[in-house]
Structure formats: structure tokens, C-alpha cells
CSV table of C-alpha atoms in Angstrom, one decimal:
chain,number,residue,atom,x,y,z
C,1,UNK,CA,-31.3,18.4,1.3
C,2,UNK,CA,-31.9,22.2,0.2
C,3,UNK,CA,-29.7,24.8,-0.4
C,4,UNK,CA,-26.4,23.0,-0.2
C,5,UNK,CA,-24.1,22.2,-2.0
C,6,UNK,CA,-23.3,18.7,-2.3
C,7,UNK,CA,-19.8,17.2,-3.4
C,8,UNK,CA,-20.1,15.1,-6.8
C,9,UNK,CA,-17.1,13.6,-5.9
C,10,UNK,CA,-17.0,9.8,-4.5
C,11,UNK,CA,-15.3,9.7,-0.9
C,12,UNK,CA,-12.3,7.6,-2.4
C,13,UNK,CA,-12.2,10.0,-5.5
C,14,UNK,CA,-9.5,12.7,-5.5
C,15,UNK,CA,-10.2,16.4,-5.7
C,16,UNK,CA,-8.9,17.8,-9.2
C,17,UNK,CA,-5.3,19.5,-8.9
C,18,UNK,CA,-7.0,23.0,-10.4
C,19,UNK,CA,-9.5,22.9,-7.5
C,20,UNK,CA,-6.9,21.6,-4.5
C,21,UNK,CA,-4.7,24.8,-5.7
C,22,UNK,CA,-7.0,27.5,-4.7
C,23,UNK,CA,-8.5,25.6,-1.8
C,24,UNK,CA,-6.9,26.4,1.8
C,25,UNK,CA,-4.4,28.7,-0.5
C,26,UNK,CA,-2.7,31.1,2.4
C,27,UNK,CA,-2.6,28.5,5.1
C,28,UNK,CA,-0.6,26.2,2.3
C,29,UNK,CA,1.3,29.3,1.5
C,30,UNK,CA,2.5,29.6,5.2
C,31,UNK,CA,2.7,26.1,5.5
C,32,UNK,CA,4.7,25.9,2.4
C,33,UNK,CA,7.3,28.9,3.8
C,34,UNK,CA,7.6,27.4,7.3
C,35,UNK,CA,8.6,23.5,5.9
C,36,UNK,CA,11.2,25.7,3.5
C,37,UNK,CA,12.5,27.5,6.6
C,38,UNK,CA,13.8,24.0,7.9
C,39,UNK,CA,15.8,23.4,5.4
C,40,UNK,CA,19.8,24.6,5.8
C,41,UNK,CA,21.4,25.0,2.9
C,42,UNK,CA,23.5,22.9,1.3
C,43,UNK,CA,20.8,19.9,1.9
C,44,UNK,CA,19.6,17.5,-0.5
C,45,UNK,CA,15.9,17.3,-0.7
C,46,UNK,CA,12.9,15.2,-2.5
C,47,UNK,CA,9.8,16.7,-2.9
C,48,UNK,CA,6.8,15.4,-3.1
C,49,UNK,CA,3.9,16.6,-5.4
C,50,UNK,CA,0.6,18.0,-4.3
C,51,UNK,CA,-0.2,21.9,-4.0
C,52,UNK,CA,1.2,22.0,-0.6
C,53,UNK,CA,4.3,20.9,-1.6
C,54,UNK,CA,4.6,23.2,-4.9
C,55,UNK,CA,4.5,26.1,-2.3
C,56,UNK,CA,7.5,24.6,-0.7
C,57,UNK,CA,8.8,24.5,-3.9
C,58,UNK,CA,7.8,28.2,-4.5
C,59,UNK,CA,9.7,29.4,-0.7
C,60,UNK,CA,12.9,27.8,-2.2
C,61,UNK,CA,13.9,31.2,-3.9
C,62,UNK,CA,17.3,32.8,-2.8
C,63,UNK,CA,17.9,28.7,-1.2
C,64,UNK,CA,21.2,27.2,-2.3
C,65,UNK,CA,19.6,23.2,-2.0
C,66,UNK,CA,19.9,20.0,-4.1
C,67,UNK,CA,16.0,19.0,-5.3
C,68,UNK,CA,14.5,16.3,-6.8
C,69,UNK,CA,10.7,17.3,-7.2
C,70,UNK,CA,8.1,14.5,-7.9
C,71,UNK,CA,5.9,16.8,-9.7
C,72,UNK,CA,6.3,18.7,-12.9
C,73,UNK,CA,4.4,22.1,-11.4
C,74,UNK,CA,7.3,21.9,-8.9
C,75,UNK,CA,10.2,21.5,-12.0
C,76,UNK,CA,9.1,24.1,-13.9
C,77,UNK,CA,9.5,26.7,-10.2
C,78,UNK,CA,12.8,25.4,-9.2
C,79,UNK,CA,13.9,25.5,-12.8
C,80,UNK,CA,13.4,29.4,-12.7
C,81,UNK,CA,15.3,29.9,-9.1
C,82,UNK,CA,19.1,30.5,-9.2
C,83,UNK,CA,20.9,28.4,-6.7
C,84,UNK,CA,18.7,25.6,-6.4
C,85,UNK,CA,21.0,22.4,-8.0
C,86,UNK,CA,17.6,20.2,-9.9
C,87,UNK,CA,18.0,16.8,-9.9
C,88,UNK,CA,14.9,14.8,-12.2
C,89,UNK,CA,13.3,11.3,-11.2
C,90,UNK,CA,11.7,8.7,-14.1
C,91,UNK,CA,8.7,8.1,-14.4
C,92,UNK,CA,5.7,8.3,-15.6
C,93,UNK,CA,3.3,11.6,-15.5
C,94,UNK,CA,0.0,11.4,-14.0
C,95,UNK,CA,-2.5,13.6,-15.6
C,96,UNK,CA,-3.5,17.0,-14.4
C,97,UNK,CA,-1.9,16.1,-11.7
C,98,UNK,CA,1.9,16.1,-13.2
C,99,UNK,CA,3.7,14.0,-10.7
C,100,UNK,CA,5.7,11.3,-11.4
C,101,UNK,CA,4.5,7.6,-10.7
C,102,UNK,CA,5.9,4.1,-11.5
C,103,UNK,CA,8.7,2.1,-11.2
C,104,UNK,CA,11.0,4.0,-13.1
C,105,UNK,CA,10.4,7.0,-10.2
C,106,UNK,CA,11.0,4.5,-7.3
C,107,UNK,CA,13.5,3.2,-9.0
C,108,UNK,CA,15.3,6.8,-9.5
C,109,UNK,CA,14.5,7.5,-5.5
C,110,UNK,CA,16.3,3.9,-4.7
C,111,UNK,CA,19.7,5.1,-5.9
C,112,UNK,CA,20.2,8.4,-4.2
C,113,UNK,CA,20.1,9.5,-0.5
C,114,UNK,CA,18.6,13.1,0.5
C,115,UNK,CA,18.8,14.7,3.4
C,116,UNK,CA,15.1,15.7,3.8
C,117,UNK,CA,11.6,14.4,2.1
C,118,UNK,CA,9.2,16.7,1.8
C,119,UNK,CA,6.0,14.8,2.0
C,120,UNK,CA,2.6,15.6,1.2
C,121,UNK,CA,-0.8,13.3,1.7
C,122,UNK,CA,-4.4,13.0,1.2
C,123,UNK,CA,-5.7,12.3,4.3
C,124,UNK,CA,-4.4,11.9,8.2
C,125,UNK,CA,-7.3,10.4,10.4
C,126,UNK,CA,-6.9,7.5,11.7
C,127,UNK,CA,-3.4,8.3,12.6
C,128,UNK,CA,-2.4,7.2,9.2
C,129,UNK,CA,-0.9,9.0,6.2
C,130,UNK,CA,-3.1,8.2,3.2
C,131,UNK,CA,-2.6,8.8,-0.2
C,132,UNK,CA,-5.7,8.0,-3.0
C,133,UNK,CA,-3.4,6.6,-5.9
C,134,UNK,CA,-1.9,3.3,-5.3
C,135,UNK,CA,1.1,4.4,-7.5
C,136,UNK,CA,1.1,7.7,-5.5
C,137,UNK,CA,1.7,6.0,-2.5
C,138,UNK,CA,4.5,3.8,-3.7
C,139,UNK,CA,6.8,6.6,-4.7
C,140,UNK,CA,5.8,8.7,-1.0
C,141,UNK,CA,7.2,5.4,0.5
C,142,UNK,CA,10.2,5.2,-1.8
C,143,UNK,CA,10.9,9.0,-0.9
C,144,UNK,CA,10.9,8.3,2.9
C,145,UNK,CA,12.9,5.3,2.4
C,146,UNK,CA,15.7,7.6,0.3
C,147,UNK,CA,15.6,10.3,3.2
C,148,UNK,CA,17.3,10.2,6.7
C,149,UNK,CA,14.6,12.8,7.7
C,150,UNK,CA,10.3,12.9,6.6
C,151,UNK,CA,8.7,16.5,7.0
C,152,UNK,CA,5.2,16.1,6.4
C,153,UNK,CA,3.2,19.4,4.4
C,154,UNK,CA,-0.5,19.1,5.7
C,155,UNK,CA,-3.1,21.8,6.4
C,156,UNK,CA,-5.6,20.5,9.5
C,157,UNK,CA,-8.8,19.8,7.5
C,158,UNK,CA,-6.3,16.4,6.4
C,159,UNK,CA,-7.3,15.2,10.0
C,160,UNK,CA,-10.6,14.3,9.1
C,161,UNK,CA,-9.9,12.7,5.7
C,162,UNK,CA,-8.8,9.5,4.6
C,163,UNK,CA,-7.9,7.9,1.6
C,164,UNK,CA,-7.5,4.6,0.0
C,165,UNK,CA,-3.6,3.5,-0.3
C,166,UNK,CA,-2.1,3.6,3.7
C,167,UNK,CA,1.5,5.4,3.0
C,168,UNK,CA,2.9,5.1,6.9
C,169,UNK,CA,1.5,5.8,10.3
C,170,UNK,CA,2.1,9.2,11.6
C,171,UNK,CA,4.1,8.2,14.6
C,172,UNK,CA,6.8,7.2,11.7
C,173,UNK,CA,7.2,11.3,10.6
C,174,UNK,CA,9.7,13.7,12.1
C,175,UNK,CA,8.3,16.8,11.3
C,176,UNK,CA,4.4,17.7,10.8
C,177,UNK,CA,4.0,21.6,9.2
C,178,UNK,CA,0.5,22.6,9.6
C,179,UNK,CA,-1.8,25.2,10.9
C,180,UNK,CA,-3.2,26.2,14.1
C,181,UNK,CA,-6.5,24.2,14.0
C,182,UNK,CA,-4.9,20.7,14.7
C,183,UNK,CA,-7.3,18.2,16.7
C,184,UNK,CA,-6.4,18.2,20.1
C,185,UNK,CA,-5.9,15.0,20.9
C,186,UNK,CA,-4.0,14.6,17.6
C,187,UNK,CA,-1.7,16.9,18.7
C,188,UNK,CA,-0.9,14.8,21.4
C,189,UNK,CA,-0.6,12.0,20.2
C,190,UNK,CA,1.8,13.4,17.7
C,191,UNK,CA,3.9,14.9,20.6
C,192,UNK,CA,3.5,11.5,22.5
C,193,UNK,CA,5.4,9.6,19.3
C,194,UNK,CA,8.2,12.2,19.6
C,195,UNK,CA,6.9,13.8,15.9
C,196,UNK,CA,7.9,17.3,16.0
C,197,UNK,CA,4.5,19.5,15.4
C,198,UNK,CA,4.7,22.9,13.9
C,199,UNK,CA,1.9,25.3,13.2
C,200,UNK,CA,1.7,28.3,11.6
């Protein structure tokens, strides 16, 4: 191959956090503001780490919520936002990526009960929710299990990537926030399992 540039990344390797925050950065920004706009306030939320989730975090401002963020980026923004009650999980702190992993998270997420999860993934094909950390993916199921509702944060190229740790099947969401450039036929499908699709 000539001319191209070719990923040194392996297929079940994950994208560093410094690159994933610049990538896609105005469609997570509007994806970030329309998953905040569901929120009422007065809810109790957890929210997951990843850069699509920190923008949710970010669209929080003038919001008078309960958060537990899984992700020191997230933290340090709600710390800074007047209204925003900050509840912190256990656990311990992944590298570069500053989320919180391990059984002192889930164990954190199995004592409460929010409102909302916020959720954030790797991949979507397959009509599965992927994560690539296995320790990831145990605290995204802990978060779902701890929340009455899942709204999923997910720009469209997710549709054609997978990852290695399955979290749930995307008929099991309620919300997907994404952008206009959905697959088709995974827009239906969505709509067919009665998940509520909103693009931006």
C-alpha cells in the first residue's frame, strides 16, 4: 500500500484517550449536549467514562443533578459546576484513561440507585455494545444494573466497530444519542426493539 496511512494499532487495541478526544470532537460535542438535555433536574445520574461522556459531563453546567462520574476527566468538570451534588465511586484508576475500574467501583455502583446511566462504548456492530477492557465492561454492566434508565453516548462510526468484552445487546438500551449518519437498517432495528434513537 502507498500513500496511506495505516493504523499501528491492533484491531482489539484501544485508541489512546489524547487521540479519542479530538477525534469526531463537534459531533461528540452535540452528542454530549443532546444526552444532557434529557436529563430533568433533580435526577440522580452515573456517568460513564470515555470522551463522549466527559462532554456530557461538560453540558451539565447551570444543571441542578446528583453525579457519580466513572472517570476522573469527568470529576475534575463537575467539581467546577455550581449545582451539580458529586457523588465519587472506588476504584481503581486506569491509566491515561482515568476511569475507575475494579471491584471496589462495582461495588460502590451496587449500593446506590440513579435515575439515569449515561453510558458510553467501544464498538456497536453486531448489535452489541462492546467495550475493549474486560474491567471496563464490568463496571458499564454494574452502572446499567444501578439505573432504572441506560442512555447510550455513541457517535455512528461505533456501528462498524467492535471490541473484545460484550457489555449488553443494544435492544437492552432505552436511549441511543448519536448523529445523523446511523446505518439504516441499524436504525431499524433499534426502532423495532422499542430503543428510542436520537440524532443530532
Amino acid at each position: 500500500m502507498r500513500g496511506g496511512a495505516v493504523s499501528l494499532l491492533l484491531r482489539a487495541e484501544e485508541p489512546p484517550f489524547s487521540v479519542r478526544i479530538v477525534a469526531a470532537g463537534s459531533t461528540k460535542r452535540q452528542i454530549g449536549r443532546a444526552a444532557a438535555d434529557l436529563l430533568a433536574d433533580g435526577e440522580s445520574v452515573v456517568l460513564d467514562s470515555g470522551t463522549t461522556a466527559l462532554e456530557v459531563a461538560r453540558c451539565l453546567a447551570g444543571r441542578r443533578v446528583t453525579v457519580m462520574p466513572l472517570s476522573l476527566h469527568a470529576a475534575s468538570v463537575l467539581a467546577q459546576i455550581d449545582g451539580v451534588r458529586l457523588l465519587m465511586a472506588g476504584g481503581e484508576v486506569r491509566p491515561g484513561e482515568l476511569s475507575l475500574v475494579g471491584p471496589l467501583a462495582t461495588s460502590s455502583l451496587a449500593t446506590l440507585r440513579f435515575d439515569t446511566a449515561v453510558m458510553s462504548c467501544c464498538g456497536l456492530a453486531d448489535g452489541q455494545v462492546t467495550a475493549h477492557d474486560l474491567g471496563d465492561a464490568e463496571v458499564k454492566r454494574a452502572m446499567r444494573a444501578s439505573a432504572s434508565r441506560t442512555i447510550l453516548v455513541a457517535d455512528s462510526s461505533k456501528f462498524a466497530r467492535s471490541a473484545t468484552a460484550v457489555v449488553c445487546e443494544t435492544s437492552e438500551l432505552d436511549v441511543l444519542v448519536t448523529d445523523s449518519s446511523v446505518p439504516t437498517e441499524a436504525a431499524a432495528a433499534l426502532r423495532g426493539f422499542g430503543v428510542e434513537l436520537l440524532s443530532v
